[in-house]
PDB file of C-alpha atoms and ligand atoms in Angstrom:
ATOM      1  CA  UNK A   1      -1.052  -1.724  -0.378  1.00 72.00           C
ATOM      2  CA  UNK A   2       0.309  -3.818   1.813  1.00 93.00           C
ATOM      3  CA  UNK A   3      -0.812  -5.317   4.812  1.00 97.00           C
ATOM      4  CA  UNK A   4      -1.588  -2.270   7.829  1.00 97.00           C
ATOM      5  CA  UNK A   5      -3.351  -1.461  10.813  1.00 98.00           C
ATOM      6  CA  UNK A   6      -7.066  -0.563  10.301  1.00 98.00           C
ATOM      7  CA  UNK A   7      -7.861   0.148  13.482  1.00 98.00           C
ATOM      8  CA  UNK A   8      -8.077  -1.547  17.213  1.00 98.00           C
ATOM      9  CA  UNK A   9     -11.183  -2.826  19.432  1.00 98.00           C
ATOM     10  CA  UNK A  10     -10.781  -3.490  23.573  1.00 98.00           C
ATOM     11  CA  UNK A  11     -11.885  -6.913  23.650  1.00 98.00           C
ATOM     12  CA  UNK A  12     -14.051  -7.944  26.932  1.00 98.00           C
ATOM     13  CA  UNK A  13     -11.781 -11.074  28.027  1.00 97.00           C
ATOM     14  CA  UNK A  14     -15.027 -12.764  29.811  1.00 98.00           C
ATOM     15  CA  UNK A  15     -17.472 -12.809  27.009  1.00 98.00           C
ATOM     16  CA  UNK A  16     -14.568 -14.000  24.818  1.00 98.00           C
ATOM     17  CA  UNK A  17     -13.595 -16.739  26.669  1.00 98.00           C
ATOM     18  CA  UNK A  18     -17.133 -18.373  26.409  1.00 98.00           C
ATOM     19  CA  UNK A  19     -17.144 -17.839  22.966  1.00 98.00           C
ATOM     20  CA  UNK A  20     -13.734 -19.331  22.822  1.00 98.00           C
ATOM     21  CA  UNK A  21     -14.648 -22.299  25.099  1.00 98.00           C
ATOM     22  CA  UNK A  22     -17.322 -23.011  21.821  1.00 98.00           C
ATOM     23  CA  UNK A  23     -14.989 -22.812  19.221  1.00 98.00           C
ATOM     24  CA  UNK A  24     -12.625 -25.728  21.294  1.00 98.00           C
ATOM     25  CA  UNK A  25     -15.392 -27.768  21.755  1.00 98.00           C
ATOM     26  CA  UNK A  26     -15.941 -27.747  17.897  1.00 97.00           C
ATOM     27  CA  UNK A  27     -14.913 -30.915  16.434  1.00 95.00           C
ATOM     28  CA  UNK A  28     -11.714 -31.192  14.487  1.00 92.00           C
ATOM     29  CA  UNK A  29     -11.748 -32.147  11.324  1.00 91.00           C
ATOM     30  CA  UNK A  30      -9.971 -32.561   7.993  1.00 89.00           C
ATOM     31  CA  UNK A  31      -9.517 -29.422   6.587  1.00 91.00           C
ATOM     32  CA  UNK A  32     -10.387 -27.492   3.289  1.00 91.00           C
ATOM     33  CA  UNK A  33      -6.633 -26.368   2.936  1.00 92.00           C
ATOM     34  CA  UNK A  34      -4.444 -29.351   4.758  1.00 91.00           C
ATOM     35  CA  UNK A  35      -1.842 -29.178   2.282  1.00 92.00           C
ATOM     36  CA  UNK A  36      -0.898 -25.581   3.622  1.00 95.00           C
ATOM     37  CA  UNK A  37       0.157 -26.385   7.117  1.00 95.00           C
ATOM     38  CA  UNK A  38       1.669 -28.679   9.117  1.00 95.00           C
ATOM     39  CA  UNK A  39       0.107 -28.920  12.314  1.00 94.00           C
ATOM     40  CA  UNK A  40      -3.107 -27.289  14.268  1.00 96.00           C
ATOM     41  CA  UNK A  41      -4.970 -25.403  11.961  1.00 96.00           C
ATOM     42  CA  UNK A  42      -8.483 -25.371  12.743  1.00 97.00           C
ATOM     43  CA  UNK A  43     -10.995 -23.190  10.591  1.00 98.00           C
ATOM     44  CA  UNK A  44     -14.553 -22.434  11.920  1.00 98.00           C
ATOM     45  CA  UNK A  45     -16.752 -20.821   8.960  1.00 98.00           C
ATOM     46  CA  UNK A  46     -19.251 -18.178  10.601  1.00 98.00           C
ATOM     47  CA  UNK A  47     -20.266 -16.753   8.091  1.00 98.00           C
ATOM     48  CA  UNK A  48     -19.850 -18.460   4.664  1.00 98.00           C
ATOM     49  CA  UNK A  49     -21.363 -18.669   1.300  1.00 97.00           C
ATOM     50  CA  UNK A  50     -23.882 -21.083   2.177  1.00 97.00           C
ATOM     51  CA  UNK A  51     -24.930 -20.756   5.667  1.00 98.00           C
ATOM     52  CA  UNK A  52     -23.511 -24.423   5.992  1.00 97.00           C
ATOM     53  CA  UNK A  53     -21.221 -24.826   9.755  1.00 97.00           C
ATOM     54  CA  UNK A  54     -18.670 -27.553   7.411  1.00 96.00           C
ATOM     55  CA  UNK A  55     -18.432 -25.330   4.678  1.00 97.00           C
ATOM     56  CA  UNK A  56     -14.413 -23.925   5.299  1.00 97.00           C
ATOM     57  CA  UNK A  57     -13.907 -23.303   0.839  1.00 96.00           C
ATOM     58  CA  UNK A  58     -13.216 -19.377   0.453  1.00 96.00           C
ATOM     59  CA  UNK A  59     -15.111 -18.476  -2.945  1.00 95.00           C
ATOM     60  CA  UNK A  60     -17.237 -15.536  -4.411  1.00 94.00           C
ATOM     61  CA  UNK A  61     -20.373 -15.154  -2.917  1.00 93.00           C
ATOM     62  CA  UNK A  62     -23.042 -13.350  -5.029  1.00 93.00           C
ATOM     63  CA  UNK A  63     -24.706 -11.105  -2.579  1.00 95.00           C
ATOM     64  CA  UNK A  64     -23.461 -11.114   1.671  1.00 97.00           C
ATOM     65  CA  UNK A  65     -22.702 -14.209   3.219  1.00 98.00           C
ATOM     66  CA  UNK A  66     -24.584 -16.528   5.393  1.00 98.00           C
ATOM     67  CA  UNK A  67     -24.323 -16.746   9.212  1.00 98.00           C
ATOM     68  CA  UNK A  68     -23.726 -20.481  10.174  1.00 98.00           C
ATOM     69  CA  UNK A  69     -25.151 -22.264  13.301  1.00 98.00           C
ATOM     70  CA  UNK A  70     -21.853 -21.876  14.523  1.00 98.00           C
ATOM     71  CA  UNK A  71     -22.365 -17.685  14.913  1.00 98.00           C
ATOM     72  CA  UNK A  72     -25.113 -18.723  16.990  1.00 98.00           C
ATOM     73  CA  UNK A  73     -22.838 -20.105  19.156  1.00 98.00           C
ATOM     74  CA  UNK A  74     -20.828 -17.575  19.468  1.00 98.00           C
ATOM     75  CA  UNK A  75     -22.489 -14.493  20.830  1.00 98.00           C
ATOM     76  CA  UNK A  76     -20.147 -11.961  21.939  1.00 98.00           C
ATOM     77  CA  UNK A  77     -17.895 -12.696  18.082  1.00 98.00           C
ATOM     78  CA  UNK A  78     -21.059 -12.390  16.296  1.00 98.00           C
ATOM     79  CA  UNK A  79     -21.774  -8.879  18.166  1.00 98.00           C
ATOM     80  CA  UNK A  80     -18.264  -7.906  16.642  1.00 98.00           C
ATOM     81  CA  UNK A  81     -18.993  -9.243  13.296  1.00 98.00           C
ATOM     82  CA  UNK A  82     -22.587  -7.128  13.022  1.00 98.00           C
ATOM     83  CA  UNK A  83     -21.611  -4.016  14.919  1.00 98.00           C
ATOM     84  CA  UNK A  84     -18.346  -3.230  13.434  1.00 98.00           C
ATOM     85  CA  UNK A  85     -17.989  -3.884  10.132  1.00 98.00           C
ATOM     86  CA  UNK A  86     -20.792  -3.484   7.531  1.00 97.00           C
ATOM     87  CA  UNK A  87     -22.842  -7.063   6.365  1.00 96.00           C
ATOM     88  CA  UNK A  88     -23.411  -6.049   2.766  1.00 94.00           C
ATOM     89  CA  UNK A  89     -19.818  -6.387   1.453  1.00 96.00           C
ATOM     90  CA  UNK A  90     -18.903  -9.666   3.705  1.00 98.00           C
ATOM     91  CA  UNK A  91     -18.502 -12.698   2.178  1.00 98.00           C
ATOM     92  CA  UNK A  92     -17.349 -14.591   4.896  1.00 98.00           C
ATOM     93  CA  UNK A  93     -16.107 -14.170   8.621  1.00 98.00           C
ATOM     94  CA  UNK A  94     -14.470 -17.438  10.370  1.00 98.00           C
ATOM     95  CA  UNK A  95     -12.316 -17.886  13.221  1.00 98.00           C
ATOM     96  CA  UNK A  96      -8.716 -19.457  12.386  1.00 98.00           C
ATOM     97  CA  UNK A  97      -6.358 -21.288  15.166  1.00 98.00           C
ATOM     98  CA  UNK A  98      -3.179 -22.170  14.950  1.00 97.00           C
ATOM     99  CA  UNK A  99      -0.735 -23.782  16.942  1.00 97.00           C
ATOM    100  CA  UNK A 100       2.411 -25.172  16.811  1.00 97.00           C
ATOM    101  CA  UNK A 101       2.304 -24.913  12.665  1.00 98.00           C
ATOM    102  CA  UNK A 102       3.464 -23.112   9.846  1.00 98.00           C
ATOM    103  CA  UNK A 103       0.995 -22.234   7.058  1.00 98.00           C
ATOM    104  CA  UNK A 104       3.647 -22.245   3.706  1.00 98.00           C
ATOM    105  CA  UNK A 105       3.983 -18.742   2.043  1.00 98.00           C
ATOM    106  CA  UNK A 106       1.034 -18.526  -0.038  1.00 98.00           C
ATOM    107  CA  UNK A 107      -1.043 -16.159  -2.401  1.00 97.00           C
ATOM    108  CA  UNK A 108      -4.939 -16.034  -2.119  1.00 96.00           C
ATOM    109  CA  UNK A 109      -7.378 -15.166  -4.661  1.00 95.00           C
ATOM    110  CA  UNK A 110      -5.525 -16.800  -7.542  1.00 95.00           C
ATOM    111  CA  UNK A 111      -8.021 -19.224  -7.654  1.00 93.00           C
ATOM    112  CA  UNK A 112     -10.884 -16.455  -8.385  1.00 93.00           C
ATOM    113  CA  UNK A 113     -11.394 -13.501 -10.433  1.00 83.00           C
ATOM    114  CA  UNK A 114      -8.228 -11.833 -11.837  1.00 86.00           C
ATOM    115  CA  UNK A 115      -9.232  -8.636 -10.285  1.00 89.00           C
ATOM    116  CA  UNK A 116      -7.912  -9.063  -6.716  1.00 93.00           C
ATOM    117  CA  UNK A 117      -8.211  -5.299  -5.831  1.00 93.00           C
ATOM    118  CA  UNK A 118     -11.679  -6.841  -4.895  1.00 95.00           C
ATOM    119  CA  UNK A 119     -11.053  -8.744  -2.191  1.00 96.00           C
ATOM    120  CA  UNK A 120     -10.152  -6.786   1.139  1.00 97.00           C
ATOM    121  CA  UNK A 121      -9.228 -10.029   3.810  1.00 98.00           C
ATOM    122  CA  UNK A 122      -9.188  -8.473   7.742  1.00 98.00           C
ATOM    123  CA  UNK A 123      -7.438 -10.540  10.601  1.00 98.00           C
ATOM    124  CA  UNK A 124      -8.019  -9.602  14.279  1.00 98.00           C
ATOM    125  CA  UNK A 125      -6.040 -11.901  16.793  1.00 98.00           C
ATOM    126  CA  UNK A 126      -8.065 -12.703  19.500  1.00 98.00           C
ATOM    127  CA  UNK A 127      -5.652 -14.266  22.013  1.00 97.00           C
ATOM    128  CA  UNK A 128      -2.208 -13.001  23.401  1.00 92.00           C
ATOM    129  CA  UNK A 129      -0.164 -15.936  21.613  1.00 95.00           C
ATOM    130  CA  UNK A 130       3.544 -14.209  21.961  1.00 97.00           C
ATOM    131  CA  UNK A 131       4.984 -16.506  19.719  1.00 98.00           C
ATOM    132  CA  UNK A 132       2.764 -16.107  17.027  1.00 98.00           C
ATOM    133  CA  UNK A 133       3.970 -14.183  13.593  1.00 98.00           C
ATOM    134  CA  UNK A 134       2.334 -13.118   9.938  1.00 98.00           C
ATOM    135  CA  UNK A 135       4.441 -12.571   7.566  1.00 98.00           C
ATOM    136  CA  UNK A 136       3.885 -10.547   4.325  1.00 98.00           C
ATOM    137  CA  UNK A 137       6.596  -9.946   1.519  1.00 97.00           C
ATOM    138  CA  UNK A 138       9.273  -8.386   3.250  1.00 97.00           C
ATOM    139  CA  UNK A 139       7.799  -7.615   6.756  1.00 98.00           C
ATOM    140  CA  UNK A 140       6.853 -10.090   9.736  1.00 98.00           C
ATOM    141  CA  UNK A 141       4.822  -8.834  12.216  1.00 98.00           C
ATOM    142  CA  UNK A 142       3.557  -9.766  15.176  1.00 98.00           C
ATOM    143  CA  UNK A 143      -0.448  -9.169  15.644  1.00 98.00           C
ATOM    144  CA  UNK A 144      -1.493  -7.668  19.226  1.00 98.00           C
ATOM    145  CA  UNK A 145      -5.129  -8.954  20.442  1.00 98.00           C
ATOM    146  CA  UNK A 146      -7.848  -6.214  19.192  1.00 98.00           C
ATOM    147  CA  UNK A 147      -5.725  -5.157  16.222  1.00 98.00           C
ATOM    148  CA  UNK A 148      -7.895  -4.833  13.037  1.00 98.00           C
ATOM    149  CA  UNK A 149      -5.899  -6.050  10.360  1.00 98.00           C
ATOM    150  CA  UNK A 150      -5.549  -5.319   6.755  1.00 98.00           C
ATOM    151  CA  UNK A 151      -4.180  -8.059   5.429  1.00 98.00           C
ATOM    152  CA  UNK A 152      -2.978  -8.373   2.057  1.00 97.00           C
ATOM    153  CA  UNK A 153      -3.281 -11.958   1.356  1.00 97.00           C
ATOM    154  CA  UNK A 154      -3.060 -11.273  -2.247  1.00 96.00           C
ATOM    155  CA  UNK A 155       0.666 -10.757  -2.313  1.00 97.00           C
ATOM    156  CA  UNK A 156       3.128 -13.698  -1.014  1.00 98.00           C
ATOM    157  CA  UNK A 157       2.343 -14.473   2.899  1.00 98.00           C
ATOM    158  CA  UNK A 158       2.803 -16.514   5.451  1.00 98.00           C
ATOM    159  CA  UNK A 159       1.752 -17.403   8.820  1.00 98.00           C
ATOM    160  CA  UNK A 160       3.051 -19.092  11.977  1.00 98.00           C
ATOM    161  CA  UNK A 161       2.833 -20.117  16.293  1.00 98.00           C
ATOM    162  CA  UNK A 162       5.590 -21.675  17.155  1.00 98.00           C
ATOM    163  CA  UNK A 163       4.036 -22.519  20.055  1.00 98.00           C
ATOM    164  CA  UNK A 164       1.063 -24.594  21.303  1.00 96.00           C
ATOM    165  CA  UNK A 165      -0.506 -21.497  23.141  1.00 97.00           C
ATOM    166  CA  UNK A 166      -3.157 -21.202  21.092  1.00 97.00           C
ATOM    167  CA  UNK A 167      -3.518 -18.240  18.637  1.00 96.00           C
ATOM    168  CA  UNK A 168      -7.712 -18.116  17.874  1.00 98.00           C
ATOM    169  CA  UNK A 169      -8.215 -15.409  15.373  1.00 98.00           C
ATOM    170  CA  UNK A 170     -10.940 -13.431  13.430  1.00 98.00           C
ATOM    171  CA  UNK A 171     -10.623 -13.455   9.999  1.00 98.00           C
ATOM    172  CA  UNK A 172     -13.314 -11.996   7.998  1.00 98.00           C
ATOM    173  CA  UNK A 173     -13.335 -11.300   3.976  1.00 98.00           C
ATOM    174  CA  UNK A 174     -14.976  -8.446   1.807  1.00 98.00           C
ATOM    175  CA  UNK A 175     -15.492  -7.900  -1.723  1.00 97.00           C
ATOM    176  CA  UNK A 176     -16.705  -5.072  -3.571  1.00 96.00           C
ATOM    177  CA  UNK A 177     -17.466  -4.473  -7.290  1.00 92.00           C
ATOM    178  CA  UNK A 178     -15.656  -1.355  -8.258  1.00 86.00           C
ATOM    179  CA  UNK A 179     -12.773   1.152  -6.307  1.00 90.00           C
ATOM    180  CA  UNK A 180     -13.949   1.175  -3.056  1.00 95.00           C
ATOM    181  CA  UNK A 181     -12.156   2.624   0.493  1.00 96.00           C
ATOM    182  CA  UNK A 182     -10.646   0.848   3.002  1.00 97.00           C
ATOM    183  CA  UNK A 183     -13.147   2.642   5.733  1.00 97.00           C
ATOM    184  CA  UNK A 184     -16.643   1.482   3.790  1.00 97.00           C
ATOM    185  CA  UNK A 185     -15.804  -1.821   5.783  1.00 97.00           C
ATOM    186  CA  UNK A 186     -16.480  -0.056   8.810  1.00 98.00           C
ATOM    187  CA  UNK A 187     -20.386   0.213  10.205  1.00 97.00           C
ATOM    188  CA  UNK A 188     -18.755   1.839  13.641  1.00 97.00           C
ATOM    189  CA  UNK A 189     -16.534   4.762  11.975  1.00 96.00           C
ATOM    190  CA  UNK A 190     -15.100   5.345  15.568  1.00 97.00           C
ATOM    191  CA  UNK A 191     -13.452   2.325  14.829  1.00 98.00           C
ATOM    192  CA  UNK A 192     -11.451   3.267  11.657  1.00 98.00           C
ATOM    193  CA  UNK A 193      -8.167   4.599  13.126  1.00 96.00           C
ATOM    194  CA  UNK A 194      -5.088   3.679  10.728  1.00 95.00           C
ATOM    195  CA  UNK A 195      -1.366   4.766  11.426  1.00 89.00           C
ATOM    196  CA  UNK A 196      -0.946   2.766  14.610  1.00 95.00           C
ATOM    197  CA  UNK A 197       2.333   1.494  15.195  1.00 96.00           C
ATOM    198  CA  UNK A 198       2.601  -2.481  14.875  1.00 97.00           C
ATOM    199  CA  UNK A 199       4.400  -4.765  16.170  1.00 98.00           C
ATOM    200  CA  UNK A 200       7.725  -5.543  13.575  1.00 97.00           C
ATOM    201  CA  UNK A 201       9.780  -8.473  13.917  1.00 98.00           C
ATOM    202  CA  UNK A 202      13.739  -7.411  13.903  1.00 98.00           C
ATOM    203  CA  UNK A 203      15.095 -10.553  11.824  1.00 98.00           C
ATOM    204  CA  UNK A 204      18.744 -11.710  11.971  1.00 98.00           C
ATOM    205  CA  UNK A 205      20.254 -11.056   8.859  1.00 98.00           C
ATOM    206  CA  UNK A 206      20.646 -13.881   6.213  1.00 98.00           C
ATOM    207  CA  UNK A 207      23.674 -14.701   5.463  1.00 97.00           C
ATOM    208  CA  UNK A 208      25.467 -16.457   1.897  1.00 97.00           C
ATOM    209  CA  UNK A 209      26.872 -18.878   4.909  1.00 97.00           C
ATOM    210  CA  UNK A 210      23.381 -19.645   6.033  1.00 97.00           C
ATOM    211  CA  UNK A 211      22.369 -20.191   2.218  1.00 98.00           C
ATOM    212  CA  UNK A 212      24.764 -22.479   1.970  1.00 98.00           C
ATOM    213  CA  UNK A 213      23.857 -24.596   4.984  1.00 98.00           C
ATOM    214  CA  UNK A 214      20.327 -24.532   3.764  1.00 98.00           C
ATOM    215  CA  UNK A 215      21.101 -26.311   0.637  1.00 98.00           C
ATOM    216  CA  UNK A 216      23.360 -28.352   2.133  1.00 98.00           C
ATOM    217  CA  UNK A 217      19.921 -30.151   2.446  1.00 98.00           C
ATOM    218  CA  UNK A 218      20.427 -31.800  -0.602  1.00 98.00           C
ATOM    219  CA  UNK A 219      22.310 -34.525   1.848  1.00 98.00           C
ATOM    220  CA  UNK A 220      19.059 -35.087   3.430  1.00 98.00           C
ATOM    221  CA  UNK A 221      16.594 -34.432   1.149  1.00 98.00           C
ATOM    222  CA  UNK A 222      14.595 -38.053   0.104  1.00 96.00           C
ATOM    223  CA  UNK A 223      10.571 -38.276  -1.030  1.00 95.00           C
ATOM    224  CA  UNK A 224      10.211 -39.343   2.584  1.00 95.00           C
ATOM    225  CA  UNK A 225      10.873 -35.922   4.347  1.00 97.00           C
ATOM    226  CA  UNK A 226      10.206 -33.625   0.915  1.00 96.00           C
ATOM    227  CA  UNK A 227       7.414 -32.548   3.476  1.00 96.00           C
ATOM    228  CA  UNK A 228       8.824 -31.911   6.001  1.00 97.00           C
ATOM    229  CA  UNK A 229      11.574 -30.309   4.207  1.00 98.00           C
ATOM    230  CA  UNK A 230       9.175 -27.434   2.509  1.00 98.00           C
ATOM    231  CA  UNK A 231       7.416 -26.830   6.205  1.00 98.00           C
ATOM    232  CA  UNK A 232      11.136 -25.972   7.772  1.00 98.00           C
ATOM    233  CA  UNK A 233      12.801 -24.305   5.265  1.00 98.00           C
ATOM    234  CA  UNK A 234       8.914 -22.135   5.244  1.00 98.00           C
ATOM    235  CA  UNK A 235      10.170 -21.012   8.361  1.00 98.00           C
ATOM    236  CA  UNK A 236      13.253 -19.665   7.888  1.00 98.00           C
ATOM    237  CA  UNK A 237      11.891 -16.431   7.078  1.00 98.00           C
ATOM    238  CA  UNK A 238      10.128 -15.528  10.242  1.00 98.00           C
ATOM    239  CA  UNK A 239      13.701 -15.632  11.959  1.00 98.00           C
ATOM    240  CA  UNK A 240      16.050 -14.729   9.156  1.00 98.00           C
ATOM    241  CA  UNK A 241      15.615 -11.814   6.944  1.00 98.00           C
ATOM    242  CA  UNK A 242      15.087 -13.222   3.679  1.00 98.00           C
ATOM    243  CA  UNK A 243      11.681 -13.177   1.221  1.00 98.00           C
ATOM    244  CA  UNK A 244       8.939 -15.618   2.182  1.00 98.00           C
ATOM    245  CA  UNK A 245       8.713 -17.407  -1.246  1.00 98.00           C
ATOM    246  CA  UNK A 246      12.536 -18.176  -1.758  1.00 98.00           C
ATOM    247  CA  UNK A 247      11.392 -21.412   0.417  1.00 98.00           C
ATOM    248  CA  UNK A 248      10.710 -22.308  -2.720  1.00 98.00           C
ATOM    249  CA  UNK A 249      13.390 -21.007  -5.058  1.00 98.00           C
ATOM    250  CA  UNK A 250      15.528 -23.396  -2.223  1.00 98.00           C
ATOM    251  CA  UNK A 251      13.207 -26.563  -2.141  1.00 98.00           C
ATOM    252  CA  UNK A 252      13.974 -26.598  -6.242  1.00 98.00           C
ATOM    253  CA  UNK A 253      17.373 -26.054  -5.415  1.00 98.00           C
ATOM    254  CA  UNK A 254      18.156 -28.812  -3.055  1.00 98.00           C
ATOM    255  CA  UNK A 255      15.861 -31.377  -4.929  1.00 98.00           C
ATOM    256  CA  UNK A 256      18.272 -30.462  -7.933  1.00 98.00           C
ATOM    257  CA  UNK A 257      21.421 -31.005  -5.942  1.00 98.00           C
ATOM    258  CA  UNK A 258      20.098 -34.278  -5.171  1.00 98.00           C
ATOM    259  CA  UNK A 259      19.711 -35.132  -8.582  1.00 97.00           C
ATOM    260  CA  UNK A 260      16.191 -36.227  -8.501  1.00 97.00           C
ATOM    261  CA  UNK A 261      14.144 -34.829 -11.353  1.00 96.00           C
ATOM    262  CA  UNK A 262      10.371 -36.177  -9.743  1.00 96.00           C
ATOM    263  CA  UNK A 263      11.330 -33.935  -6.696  1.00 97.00           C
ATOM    264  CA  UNK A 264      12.683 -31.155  -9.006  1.00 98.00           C
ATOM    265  CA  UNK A 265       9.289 -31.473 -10.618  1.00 97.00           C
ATOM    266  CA  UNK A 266       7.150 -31.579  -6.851  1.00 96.00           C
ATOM    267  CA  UNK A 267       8.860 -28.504  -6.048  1.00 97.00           C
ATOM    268  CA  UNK A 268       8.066 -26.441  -8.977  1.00 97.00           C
ATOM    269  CA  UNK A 269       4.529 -27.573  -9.145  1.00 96.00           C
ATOM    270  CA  UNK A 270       4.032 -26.830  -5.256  1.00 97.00           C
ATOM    271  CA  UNK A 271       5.758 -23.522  -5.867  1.00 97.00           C
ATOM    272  CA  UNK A 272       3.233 -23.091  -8.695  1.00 96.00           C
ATOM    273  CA  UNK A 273       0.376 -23.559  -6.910  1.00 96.00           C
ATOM    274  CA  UNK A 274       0.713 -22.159  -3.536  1.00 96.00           C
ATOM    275  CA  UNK A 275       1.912 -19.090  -5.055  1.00 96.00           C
ATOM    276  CA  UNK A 276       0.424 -18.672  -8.647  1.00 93.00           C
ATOM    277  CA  UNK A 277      -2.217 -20.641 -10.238  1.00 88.00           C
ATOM    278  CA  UNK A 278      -4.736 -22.657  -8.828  1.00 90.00           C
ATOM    279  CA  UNK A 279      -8.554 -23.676  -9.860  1.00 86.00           C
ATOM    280  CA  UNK A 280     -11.440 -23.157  -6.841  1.00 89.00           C
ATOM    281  CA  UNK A 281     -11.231 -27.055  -5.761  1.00 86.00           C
ATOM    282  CA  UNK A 282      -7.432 -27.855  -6.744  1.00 85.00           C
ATOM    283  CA  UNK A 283      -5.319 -29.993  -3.701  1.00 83.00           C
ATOM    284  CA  UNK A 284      -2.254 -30.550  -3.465  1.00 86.00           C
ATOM    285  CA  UNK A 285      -0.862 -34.058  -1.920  1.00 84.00           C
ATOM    286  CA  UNK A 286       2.424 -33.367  -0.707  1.00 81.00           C
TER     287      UNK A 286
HETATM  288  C1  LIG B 301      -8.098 -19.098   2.097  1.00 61.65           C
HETATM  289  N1  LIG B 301      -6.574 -19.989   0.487  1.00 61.65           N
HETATM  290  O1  LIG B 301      -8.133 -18.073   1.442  1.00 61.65           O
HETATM  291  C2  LIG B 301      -7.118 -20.176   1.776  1.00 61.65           C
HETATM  292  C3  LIG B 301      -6.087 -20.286   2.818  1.00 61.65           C
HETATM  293  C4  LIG B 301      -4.492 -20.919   1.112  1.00 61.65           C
HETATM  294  C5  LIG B 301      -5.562 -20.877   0.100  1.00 61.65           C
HETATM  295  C6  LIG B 301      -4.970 -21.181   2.440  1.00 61.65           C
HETATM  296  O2  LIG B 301      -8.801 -19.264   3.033  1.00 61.65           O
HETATM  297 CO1  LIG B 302      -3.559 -16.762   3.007  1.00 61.65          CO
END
């Protein structure tokens, strides 16, 4: 099941932009997963498995999670949070910004149980950010304010804004025991309304020429810009139409070229973890 259209709330614009005016006035600081983006990504836990406002790690959570002082601050969000989706099954609501970054092509959940059918992840974008894309496998799409979001965040992902309006978002994450239905996340069933038409991204196509250029990269590529290297050619795919993860498949590729078996080896392990295996407090220093 990929990621879909749940359903769609008319956001109030004035209550929202106190609520937003909190969030900006939260201090930055370093976050739980740096080593997945490249610029402004700032994560505010709501709700969270300990109730704790710097507590950003994504884990299971026996029982629902905890509101944080930040929901407090937050009124008109946390009205969203309690009326429209149902509190037993969360495990943790936080608002995500990002701007003028790319957050690499990724799968969640590897780092908990095996069973990932458990975990349902919803996005809503909160802000018109035009400029701002998801990706997922072999779609990228481009989020309208109010759309509830499936998304599947178990299979290969990706996220950018390439520019510095800024994106603020609503992500909040369920988990349930057994088979469950998209809808039980619902509390308002008016709200439940799936088969909307969203918002595709038409991609150029991508060419053996292009390919070819990419890799060229091996003339460029030194432990020095290896970074910087993996963030660009993670964006490739939002404008060309080619998978998310062969970022990776190229990074390898280019770092081979260049005959230089440590960045051979960086590649394959960052490839590795952002997209298969991972333990709950694992980082990656790129
Ligand atoms: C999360 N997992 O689920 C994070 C986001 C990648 C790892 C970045 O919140
Ligand atoms: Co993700």
């Amino acid at each position: 099941m990929r990621s879909h259209i749940l359903g769609k709330i008319e956001l109030d614009r004035t209550r929202l932009a106190k609520d937003l005016g909190y969030l900006a006035s939260v201090p930055t600081v370093e976050e739980e997963y740096d080593e997945f983006s490249n610029g402004f990504w700032k994560n505010i836990p709501l709700w969270n498995a300990t109730g704790e406002g710097e507590d950003r790690l994504y884990r299971d959570v026996p029982g629902s999670a905890i509101a944080t002082e930040h929901a407090a601050r937050v009124p008109y969000l946390r009205e969203i949070v309690q009326t429209v989706f149902v509190g037993d099954r969360l495990k943790m609501a936080r608002t995500r910004n990002l701007k003028n970054a790319v957050v690499i092509p990724h799968r969640d959940f590897v780092e908990l149980d095996q069973d990932v059918d458990r975990y349902f992840r919803t996005f809503m974008v909160l802000e018109d950010s035009p400029q701002a894309f998801h990706s997922n496998e072999d779609t990228v799409i481009h989020m309208r304010p109010g759309e509830i979001w499936f998304l599947d965040a178990a299979t290969v992902h990706a996220a950018i804004n390439f520019s510095e309006h800024s994106r603020q978002s609503l992500c909040i994450d369920f988990a349930f025991d057994g088979g469950f239905d998209e809808k039980e996340i619902f509390a308002d069933p008016t709200v439940y309304d799936p088969g909307a038409t969203p918002e595709i991204v038409t991609r150029k196509p991508f060419t053996q020429e292009h390919r070819d250029r990419i890799l060229s990269l091996s003339k460029v590529i030194e432990r020095q810009n290896f970074r910087d290297l993996l963030f660009l050619l993670s964006k490739v795919h939002f404008t060309y139409d080619v998978h998310p993860g062969d970022a990776y498949d190229w990074l390898v590729e280019i770092a081979k070229k260049a005959d230089d078996e440590k960045m051979v080896v960086k590649a394959e392990q960052i490839r590795e973890f952002a997209m298969e295996a991972r333990a709950l407090h694992d980082r990656f220093s790129l």
